[in-house]
Amino acid sequence: MTATTRPLHLHPDRLFPSDPVQRDIARRLHAQVVGLPIISPHGHTDPAWFAGNAPFENPTELLLLPDHYVFRMLYSQGVDLDSLGIPRADGSRAPVDPRQAWRVFARHFALFRGTPSSTWLAQVFHDVFGLSVQLDAGTADYYYDHINAALQTPAFAPRALFERFNIELIATTESPLDDLAHHAAIIDSGWHGRVITAYRPDPVIDPEHEAFPTALQRFGELTGEDVHRWQGYLRAHRQRRAFFAAMGATSTDHGHPSARTADLPPAEAERLFDTVVAGKASAAEAELFRAQMLTEMAAMSVDDGLVMQLHPGCFRNHNRGLFQRFGRDKGADIPLRTEYVHALKPLLDRFGNHPDFRLILFTLDESTYARELAPLAGHYPALLLGPAWWFHDAPEGMWRFREQTLSSGGFYNTVGFNDDTRAFLSIPARHDVARRVDCAFLAKLVAEHRIEEDDAAEVAVDLAYHLPKRAYRL
Amino acid sequence: MTATTRPLHLHPDRLFPSDPVQRDIARRLHAQVVGLPIISPHGHTDPAWFAGNAPFENPTELLLLPDHYVFRMLYSQGVDLDSLGIPRADGSRAPVDPRQAWRVFARHFALFRGTPSSTWLAQVFHDVFGLSVQLDAGTADYYYDHINAALQTPAFAPRALFERFNIELIATTESPLDDLAHHAAIIDSGWHGRVITAYRPDPVIDPEHEAFPTALQRFGELTGEDVHRWQGYLRAHRQRRAFFAAMGATSTDHGHPSARTADLPPAEAERLFDTVVAGKASAAEAELFRAQMLTEMAAMSVDDGLVMQLHPGCFRNHNRGLFQRFGRDKGADIPLRTEYVHALKPLLDRFGNHPDFRLILFTLDESTYARELAPLAGHYPALLLGPAWWFHDAPEGMWRFREQTLSSGGFYNTVGFNDDTRAFLSIPARHDVARRVDCAFLAKLVAEHRIEEDDAAEVAVDLAYHLPKRAYRL
Amino acid sequence: MTATTRPLHLHPDRLFPSDPVQRDIARRLHAQVVGLPIISPHGHTDPAWFAGNAPFENPTELLLLPDHYVFRMLYSQGVDLDSLGIPRADGSRAPVDPRQAWRVFARHFALFRGTPSSTWLAQVFHDVFGLSVQLDAGTADYYYDHINAALQTPAFAPRALFERFNIELIATTESPLDDLAHHAAIIDSGWHGRVITAYRPDPVIDPEHEAFPTALQRFGELTGEDVHRWQGYLRAHRQRRAFFAAMGATSTDHGHPSARTADLPPAEAERLFDTVVAGKASAAEAELFRAQMLTEMAAMSVDDGLVMQLHPGCFRNHNRGLFQRFGRDKGADIPLRTEYVHALKPLLDRFGNHPDFRLILFTLDESTYARELAPLAGHYPALLLGPAWWFHDAPEGMWRFREQTLSSGGFYNTVGFNDDTRAFLSIPARHDVARRVDCAFLAKLVAEHRIEEDDAAEVAVDLAYHLPKRAYRL
């Protein structure tokens, strides 16, 4: 530590309005939700952590390398990914001491001022690790040593943290090709923590994924179905969905470039599938196939009760040079303008009024909140709105979500919060931010005499706890 | 009433900021406008009410069934429209006791928390009916009986309410095929209430409307013109517009899927009309015909002085299954992304600078407020902006409208408020909300020293009263 | 002056929140930046003013005629441009006494209530001219005489104002065909004021500009290159860029209808250029040529270090009739929906990761802030975000820019403020507004405990001073 060390506080009123009337209401509402267990129905933590319960490796591996919110910001300001030791596409890795990478991060920490990362990290540092000075170049080594030491203690093992975080349930996300061995191990271990999976079939549905042919091959081996024929392929999905459901899954998840759906006559769907399997699908045919598969997935959801989630509208791996050097998921995913009204009609024409069907819609295009999504969810019984997602899960984004969906959609066509993260240690902070923003939003409504405080308190509890459980059938 | 009865208040500061500086200014501004008469230049009340002055039937018929804001929210949460007794497409109706339907509504009233419907309904219940407990399952019958009894008294007859609501003028909306008998009856009755019509020719302009051929037939019979030929068709419009104007209309209204306009050479327009009349228009030709007709309507407006309104950008009757069972206008209209800059150019090239032409633009696509509409209206003398519309007439939507149109459009290229409703009893509440939001918005500008309070007061009065009268030539 | 004269104040807390907690923080932050010199790295002042240092002519010529924010609003409310004496396309001008034009302006001044023009003008009147009554019909002549008299004094000569305004550097914008004689004269004069140019090649790049063929001709004469062949054309650009850089330029500026870029194989680019030079380019080919030229300009930027600016998304001269009568730039430019993610990919594939390349992106389509621009700039090292621009540089627009770019882009992928104006006297007011809004925005973050006040103060200084200098390599 140096002479410039600055104290690290978490103010109890953080994210609340400074107006005393609103702040007092927000405090009272927050008191109703602060102790509620965490429901995390959509995310990307690694089930191996909870199966093996091995200690996390070091601060860099735990907090820096898996967090693309963090390293994309560093990269945008000229920090090469090699200087952080990010694994490369060819499996190699620059020979970087993790402490050295941590120092680079610490030196650039001012870049995060005002961003959600700085809010989440402050809470991780303060609440999880008990740190009371701020991270900067002068405290980098102190941080590294302090966190490193903590990670070797039993209190920082994955299961201990899960319990300390008051997580009632967490969902991970797996490919149909996953054997769910870690989930099985968790169940077999007798540990009471609920870690369930979600069925994410993109790799065996997207003909444009580079690994599609091999994934399909493996899909067939795993299921014993003739997955190169349409009916066998659909049966294989049904079989894996049933397996996932048996292992605890209550939902599927679909990350498509657009929200387009289709409802082709069976013979046409079969012909399209043949073209796809033959590796001859044009870009338009690939898009049509993904569209058709959303409707097929919906049909299966009606049968097996898995709640369907659609996360559309991202241009993945936009940075060609970086993709070549470092591969997928390196912070170069960019949201796209996304259309829902025409896109979803084929699927909704079939299942939009079905009492057993449920589709949770997400967007990265905020211009659709008030224009398309809230009007759709405020009408169709099958539709609910997922929370502000990814680039939009900052306080401002959450606030825009509420402001732009409330009038047509209300609170009760939304599903509460998703943390959607692989940054396990930030999960309490992320839920805390969401709860605080919802309480602040409700406090404004109360202060402006649009809702009574006891109703607002009920809404706050519903958003934090009951709505996600109901929406995801947990 | 049960033990859980909760009092119903309307707080005098509702919708005002809780910041004391802004709130005090908002109160003073609101005091200037609260007593102004209501100008309602665009809406969908039934002129038969004011012609016949018969008592309204019961709470369900009056407040629930005509309000698609209300039943779409109920439907989105699994309430079947039959359980409310909504009339079906075939004219039949589920045999539901209206009291029973009212109970369903009351039981689900928490769904509306924070929505504009809850604000409007609270004011209707409290101010119009003098209710002082909240609506919920326990008070449903009390409400039903109380409202029902009131409706049978002379004070709740349509004309009495019109006067009590301090309505200076209300415009209804009629098809060219309407004989305006109710408007004639109102005039003939000698009652001083001003109920005018507006010319809404969509049914005889949209080739894709299922009733277009029969509507056209009737249009010919009514006018004595050969409406199956282009010149006769245009003459028929001119004739009906003149009739509407003679009956008090000062405006026309056009609800198109897009804002597209066209200015075809006469021979081409005539050929297009022939194709339309022959029932052979493709979707693109239908769109082009509607586009051309907007420009034709503009040309007639230059001649007869009727103010033109354009309400584009809605996908009507999106829910196929519901449309088949219950027909049009059942809460399944969904806004669409809408483009104005290229779309309006043909019309504006002809009339955008004409001193006698006026076009009031509305949108359901808020992304166009700051990008397209305010820049257009802040330049073209013929253009004015209609207020936040339909899905956007909640306080948040009105606030966004002002925040996003002020800088390029100012206040004086807007037209004040439209309630645009068939929910007659909610009209005072809707205007009150609009006035309060405008006063709150102005109060913020005053508190941040961007406008002086006496100027703000003048703006508040202009927005509530003078601008709609000027814009609609009332 | 008449009996209705009202005092003109500039409140010291203008544009700060009225909440006392936030206001006090905003005041303290603003105290850190209020005295900083003005960096104006992008604008449209006339270098002749500073070269010749002749007095400005009269209030109308100085404040009204060059300000399309002002006369577009007047025009939208029926004020003919001839009544203001705006020069016509044919070079003629209505014989209007400038005092008469000023009276028209004064009479309509209420139209600007709440708009940024009213804020800027109030500060010009009060701070620059020492006026203490408000402008209206009654004070029009007093204003005219007062300002007119001041303009004849040495303190109001261009260089004196430049110094009084505490401008450290101002950039103008010139065509490659400009000889930069005024800039040379400024340098030769020994005056210490830094007035640099920026390379704006649109006239010799846009095949759809009506003057393109003659501009190209002149481009060849000026450079001695065979600019009708591809390699000669590119060499001519390199030569003029080098000349501009030698005269102080650090940036180029590109005002295209879209953000589209292309990276054609050399032979294809050459064929496309041949088509363009032959005057045979279709609209699609013209668009492709502009797209290709952005990538060519980026390649040159990598070599010569000029920072590239892209200002896309405007439909220029939308009003046909007005364009015919009055020519370009008469307030009829309208923003367009603009796409960046696909559009920029060809250019970014080549230079997005290049350490020597810098591209500053602007938009008139705010829906891209959070969806496209902040995610792009928060990832690519070459990209930075220009400030809220043109139609969006009002306080509300600046606030939306920060709220929608902060979470993915942070503060440090933005470049501080650009005034982008030819209204020289408003420059201090515009920078003051931007600094106040940034301080207010930061004050909210501090008050809600999301950033510490000392960090916020550093950010405020960076936004006002250091970031523009760093971004533009000044």
Short mmCIF file of N, CA, C and O in Angstrom, two decimals, chain B residues 412 470, chain C residues 64 70-71 73-80 83-84 100-113 115 118 121 135-138 140:
data_model
loop_
_atom_site.label_atom_id
_atom_site.label_comp_id
_atom_site.label_asym_id
_atom_site.label_seq_id
_atom_site.Cartn_x
_atom_site.Cartn_y
_atom_site.Cartn_z
N TYR B 412 -43.98 25.08 -29.53
CA TYR B 412 -45.02 25.68 -30.39
C TYR B 412 -45.20 24.97 -31.73
O TYR B 412 -46.02 25.38 -32.54
N ARG B 470 -55.82 26.28 -31.86
CA ARG B 470 -55.17 26.84 -33.04
C ARG B 470 -54.84 25.74 -34.05
O ARG B 470 -55.10 25.87 -35.25
N LEU C 64 -28.13 36.14 -36.53
CA LEU C 64 -29.36 35.56 -37.07
C LEU C 64 -29.10 34.76 -38.35
O LEU C 64 -29.42 33.58 -38.44
N VAL C 70 -31.73 28.90 -35.55
CA VAL C 70 -32.65 30.01 -35.30
C VAL C 70 -33.65 30.18 -36.45
O VAL C 70 -34.86 30.19 -36.25
N PHE C 71 -33.13 30.26 -37.68
CA PHE C 71 -34.10 30.61 -38.73
C PHE C 71 -34.97 29.43 -39.14
O PHE C 71 -36.05 29.62 -39.66
N MET C 73 -36.44 27.45 -36.97
CA MET C 73 -37.58 27.54 -36.06
C MET C 73 -38.54 28.66 -36.51
O MET C 73 -39.77 28.47 -36.50
N LEU C 74 -37.98 29.79 -36.90
CA LEU C 74 -38.84 30.87 -37.39
C LEU C 74 -39.60 30.40 -38.63
O LEU C 74 -40.81 30.62 -38.76
N TYR C 75 -38.88 29.74 -39.53
CA TYR C 75 -39.52 29.28 -40.77
C TYR C 75 -40.65 28.29 -40.46
O TYR C 75 -41.71 28.33 -41.10
N SER C 76 -40.44 27.43 -39.47
CA SER C 76 -41.45 26.42 -39.14
C SER C 76 -42.75 27.05 -38.67
O SER C 76 -43.79 26.41 -38.68
N GLN C 77 -42.67 28.31 -38.24
CA GLN C 77 -43.88 28.97 -37.76
C GLN C 77 -44.32 30.06 -38.73
O GLN C 77 -45.01 31.02 -38.34
N GLY C 78 -43.92 29.90 -39.99
CA GLY C 78 -44.49 30.75 -41.02
C GLY C 78 -43.71 32.00 -41.36
O GLY C 78 -44.21 32.83 -42.15
N VAL C 79 -42.52 32.16 -40.82
CA VAL C 79 -41.71 33.33 -41.18
C VAL C 79 -40.96 33.03 -42.47
O VAL C 79 -40.12 32.12 -42.51
N ASP C 80 -41.23 33.78 -43.50
CA ASP C 80 -40.55 33.54 -44.77
C ASP C 80 -39.09 33.96 -44.66
O ASP C 80 -38.77 34.97 -44.02
N SER C 83 -38.14 37.50 -45.48
CA SER C 83 -38.40 38.56 -44.51
C SER C 83 -37.22 38.74 -43.55
O SER C 83 -37.15 39.72 -42.81
N LEU C 84 -36.30 37.76 -43.57
CA LEU C 84 -35.09 37.90 -42.75
C LEU C 84 -33.89 38.35 -43.58
O LEU C 84 -32.83 38.63 -43.05
N GLN C 100 -34.99 45.53 -39.59
CA GLN C 100 -36.33 44.98 -39.77
C GLN C 100 -36.31 43.46 -39.52
O GLN C 100 -37.20 42.92 -38.85
N ALA C 101 -35.31 42.79 -40.05
CA ALA C 101 -35.18 41.34 -39.84
C ALA C 101 -35.02 41.04 -38.36
O ALA C 101 -35.61 40.09 -37.82
N TRP C 102 -34.23 41.86 -37.70
CA TRP C 102 -34.02 41.66 -36.27
C TRP C 102 -35.33 41.79 -35.49
O TRP C 102 -35.60 41.04 -34.55
N ARG C 103 -36.18 42.72 -35.94
CA ARG C 103 -37.49 42.88 -35.28
C ARG C 103 -38.36 41.63 -35.45
O ARG C 103 -39.08 41.23 -34.53
N VAL C 104 -38.32 41.06 -36.64
CA VAL C 104 -39.09 39.82 -36.87
C VAL C 104 -38.63 38.75 -35.90
O VAL C 104 -39.43 38.06 -35.24
N PHE C 105 -37.31 38.61 -35.80
CA PHE C 105 -36.72 37.64 -34.87
C PHE C 105 -37.18 37.91 -33.44
O PHE C 105 -37.66 37.00 -32.72
N ALA C 106 -37.09 39.14 -33.01
CA ALA C 106 -37.44 39.50 -31.63
C ALA C 106 -38.91 39.21 -31.34
O ALA C 106 -39.27 38.71 -30.26
N ARG C 107 -39.75 39.48 -32.33
CA ARG C 107 -41.18 39.29 -32.16
C ARG C 107 -41.53 37.82 -31.94
O ARG C 107 -42.54 37.49 -31.32
N HIS C 108 -40.71 36.94 -32.49
CA HIS C 108 -40.99 35.49 -32.41
C HIS C 108 -40.14 34.80 -31.35
O HIS C 108 -40.05 33.57 -31.34
N PHE C 109 -39.51 35.56 -30.49
CA PHE C 109 -38.51 34.96 -29.61
C PHE C 109 -39.11 33.92 -28.65
O PHE C 109 -38.42 33.00 -28.20
N ALA C 110 -40.40 34.05 -28.38
CA ALA C 110 -41.05 33.08 -27.47
C ALA C 110 -41.05 31.66 -28.04
O ALA C 110 -41.17 30.69 -27.30
N LEU C 111 -40.89 31.54 -29.35
CA LEU C 111 -40.84 30.20 -29.96
C LEU C 111 -39.69 29.36 -29.42
O LEU C 111 -39.73 28.14 -29.45
N PHE C 112 -38.64 30.05 -28.95
CA PHE C 112 -37.43 29.33 -28.54
C PHE C 112 -37.46 28.90 -27.07
O PHE C 112 -36.50 28.33 -26.58
N ARG C 113 -38.56 29.19 -26.40
CA ARG C 113 -38.64 28.81 -24.98
C ARG C 113 -38.25 27.35 -24.76
O ARG C 113 -38.82 26.46 -25.37
N THR C 115 -35.64 25.83 -25.59
CA THR C 115 -34.71 25.23 -26.55
C THR C 115 -33.28 25.66 -26.25
O THR C 115 -33.05 26.65 -25.57
N SER C 118 -32.33 29.33 -26.98
CA SER C 118 -32.64 30.38 -26.01
C SER C 118 -31.58 30.45 -24.92
O SER C 118 -31.22 31.52 -24.44
N LEU C 121 -28.38 32.00 -26.61
CA LEU C 121 -28.56 33.42 -26.92
C LEU C 121 -28.60 34.26 -25.65
O LEU C 121 -28.05 35.36 -25.61
N LEU C 135 -34.93 39.98 -24.64
CA LEU C 135 -35.29 40.32 -26.01
C LEU C 135 -36.77 40.01 -26.26
O LEU C 135 -37.25 38.92 -25.98
N ASP C 136 -37.49 41.02 -26.76
CA ASP C 136 -38.85 40.81 -27.22
C ASP C 136 -39.19 41.95 -28.18
O ASP C 136 -38.30 42.76 -28.51
N ALA C 137 -40.43 42.00 -28.62
CA ALA C 137 -40.78 43.02 -29.60
C ALA C 137 -40.45 44.43 -29.09
O ALA C 137 -39.98 45.30 -29.83
N GLY C 138 -40.64 44.62 -27.80
CA GLY C 138 -40.44 45.95 -27.22
C GLY C 138 -38.99 46.35 -27.11
O GLY C 138 -38.67 47.55 -27.06
N ALA C 140 -36.50 45.14 -29.16
CA ALA C 140 -35.77 44.77 -30.38
C ALA C 140 -34.83 45.88 -30.83
O ALA C 140 -33.65 45.64 -31.10
#
